[in-house]
Amino acid sequence: PSGVMLSSAWVYEEPSYSATRLGPLLTQGQPVRVLAAYDTWYQVYWVTQGQDNVGWVTARWVGMAEAVPSRIVTPPPSP
C-alpha cells in the first residue's frame, strides 16, 4: 500500500532502534510503499535520485492512503 512520510525520519536496517541506521533520511512528504509491518514498524520502499531503497521506519511517521493488509503484517513475538 502507498503512504507518505508525515515527518522526516531515520531509516533502519531492521525494525529496531538498536539496528544499524542506514544513510538515507526520509523527509516529510516523501512517497513510500509499505512492504511489511512488524510491531510498530513498517518496511518501506522508496526511490531517491533514481535509486531503489528499502528500510524500516516507525509506523507513526507514515501516513497511509489505505489500511495495511494483514498478509504483510508479522505479529510481534509472544512473551
PDB file of C-alpha atoms in Angstrom:
ATOM      1  CA  PRO A   1       0.000   0.000   0.000  1.00  0.00           C
ATOM      2  CA  SER A   2       1.022   3.576  -0.623  1.00  0.00           C
ATOM      3  CA  GLY A   3       1.880   6.095   2.036  1.00  0.00           C
ATOM      4  CA  VAL A   4       3.671   9.366   2.601  1.00  0.00           C
ATOM      5  CA  MET A   5       6.136  10.398   5.279  1.00  0.00           C
ATOM      6  CA  LEU A   6       4.427  12.654   7.845  1.00  0.00           C
ATOM      7  CA  SER A   7       7.778  13.848   9.190  1.00  0.00           C
ATOM      8  CA  SER A   8      11.439  13.322   8.484  1.00  0.00           C
ATOM      9  CA  ALA A   9      12.702  10.038   9.943  1.00  0.00           C
ATOM     10  CA  TRP A  10      15.811   7.887  10.041  1.00  0.00           C
ATOM     11  CA  VAL A  11      15.717   4.568   8.231  1.00  0.00           C
ATOM     12  CA  TYR A  12      16.964   1.387   9.908  1.00  0.00           C
ATOM     13  CA  GLU A  13      18.239  -1.925   8.571  1.00  0.00           C
ATOM     14  CA  GLU A  14      15.866  -3.859  10.867  1.00  0.00           C
ATOM     15  CA  PRO A  15      12.741  -2.950  12.867  1.00  0.00           C
ATOM     16  CA  SER A  16      14.615  -1.769  15.976  1.00  0.00           C
ATOM     17  CA  TYR A  17      16.243   1.457  17.194  1.00  0.00           C
ATOM     18  CA  SER A  18      19.303  -0.632  18.086  1.00  0.00           C
ATOM     19  CA  ALA A  19      19.662  -1.796  14.458  1.00  0.00           C
ATOM     20  CA  THR A  20      22.100  -0.181  12.059  1.00  0.00           C
ATOM     21  CA  ARG A  21      20.826   3.175  10.888  1.00  0.00           C
ATOM     22  CA  LEU A  22      21.025   3.420   7.116  1.00  0.00           C
ATOM     23  CA  GLY A  23      22.401   6.506   5.403  1.00  0.00           C
ATOM     24  CA  PRO A  24      19.177   7.896   3.945  1.00  0.00           C
ATOM     25  CA  LEU A  25      16.869  10.087   5.942  1.00  0.00           C
ATOM     26  CA  LEU A  26      13.322  10.035   4.658  1.00  0.00           C
ATOM     27  CA  THR A  27      11.917  13.541   4.512  1.00  0.00           C
ATOM     28  CA  GLN A  28       8.435  14.812   5.167  1.00  0.00           C
ATOM     29  CA  GLY A  29       6.227  14.400   2.093  1.00  0.00           C
ATOM     30  CA  GLN A  30       8.332  11.577   0.583  1.00  0.00           C
ATOM     31  CA  PRO A  31       6.072   8.951  -1.019  1.00  0.00           C
ATOM     32  CA  VAL A  32       6.721   5.383   0.166  1.00  0.00           C
ATOM     33  CA  ARG A  33       5.288   1.927  -0.383  1.00  0.00           C
ATOM     34  CA  VAL A  34       4.835  -0.323   2.646  1.00  0.00           C
ATOM     35  CA  LEU A  35       6.249  -3.799   2.012  1.00  0.00           C
ATOM     36  CA  ALA A  36       5.853  -5.290   5.500  1.00  0.00           C
ATOM     37  CA  ALA A  37       4.746  -4.413   9.011  1.00  0.00           C
ATOM     38  CA  TYR A  38       6.243  -5.655  12.275  1.00  0.00           C
ATOM     39  CA  ASP A  39       5.063  -4.433  15.671  1.00  0.00           C
ATOM     40  CA  THR A  40       5.223  -0.591  15.416  1.00  0.00           C
ATOM     41  CA  TRP A  41       7.488  -0.586  12.329  1.00  0.00           C
ATOM     42  CA  TYR A  42       6.949  -0.516   8.580  1.00  0.00           C
ATOM     43  CA  GLN A  43       9.388  -1.783   5.989  1.00  0.00           C
ATOM     44  CA  VAL A  44       9.176   0.798   3.231  1.00  0.00           C
ATOM     45  CA  TYR A  45      10.336   1.143  -0.359  1.00  0.00           C
ATOM     46  CA  TRP A  46      11.107   4.493  -1.964  1.00  0.00           C
ATOM     47  CA  VAL A  47      13.065   5.924  -4.865  1.00  0.00           C
ATOM     48  CA  THR A  48      15.667   8.676  -4.414  1.00  0.00           C
ATOM     49  CA  GLN A  49      17.527  10.106  -7.406  1.00  0.00           C
ATOM     50  CA  GLY A  50      16.562   7.070  -9.488  1.00  0.00           C
ATOM     51  CA  GLN A  51      17.816   4.595  -6.868  1.00  0.00           C
ATOM     52  CA  ASP A  52      15.558   1.975  -5.235  1.00  0.00           C
ATOM     53  CA  ASN A  53      15.745   1.913  -1.426  1.00  0.00           C
ATOM     54  CA  VAL A  54      14.304  -0.348   1.281  1.00  0.00           C
ATOM     55  CA  GLY A  55      14.456   0.103   5.053  1.00  0.00           C
ATOM     56  CA  TRP A  56      12.458   0.207   8.281  1.00  0.00           C
ATOM     57  CA  VAL A  57      10.804   3.262   9.868  1.00  0.00           C
ATOM     58  CA  THR A  58       8.438   3.599  12.802  1.00  0.00           C
ATOM     59  CA  ALA A  59       4.851   3.364  11.608  1.00  0.00           C
ATOM     60  CA  ARG A  60       3.796   6.611  13.315  1.00  0.00           C
ATOM     61  CA  TRP A  61       5.741   8.620  10.729  1.00  0.00           C
ATOM     62  CA  VAL A  62       3.953   7.059   7.736  1.00  0.00           C
ATOM     63  CA  GLY A  63       0.564   8.356   6.643  1.00  0.00           C
ATOM     64  CA  MET A  64      -1.345   5.620   4.871  1.00  0.00           C
ATOM     65  CA  ALA A  65      -3.773   6.103   1.985  1.00  0.00           C
ATOM     66  CA  GLU A  66      -5.279   2.687   2.787  1.00  0.00           C
ATOM     67  CA  ALA A  67      -5.077   0.077   5.544  1.00  0.00           C
ATOM     68  CA  VAL A  68      -2.051  -2.202   5.698  1.00  0.00           C
ATOM     69  CA  PRO A  69      -3.216  -5.659   4.555  1.00  0.00           C
ATOM     70  CA  SER A  70      -2.902  -8.383   7.179  1.00  0.00           C
ATOM     71  CA  ARG A  71      -0.926 -10.595   4.762  1.00  0.00           C
ATOM     72  CA  ILE A  72       2.133  -8.312   5.129  1.00  0.00           C
ATOM     73  CA  VAL A  73       1.909  -7.980   8.943  1.00  0.00           C
ATOM     74  CA  THR A  74       4.233 -10.128  11.041  1.00  0.00           C
ATOM     75  CA  PRO A  75       2.963 -10.386  14.625  1.00  0.00           C
ATOM     76  CA  PRO A  76       5.435  -9.469  17.373  1.00  0.00           C
ATOM     77  CA  PRO A  77       6.957 -12.396  19.292  1.00  0.00           C
ATOM     78  CA  SER A  78       4.965 -13.738  22.220  1.00  0.00           C
ATOM     79  CA  PRO A  79       6.379 -13.041  25.710  1.00  0.00           C
TER      80      PRO A  79
END
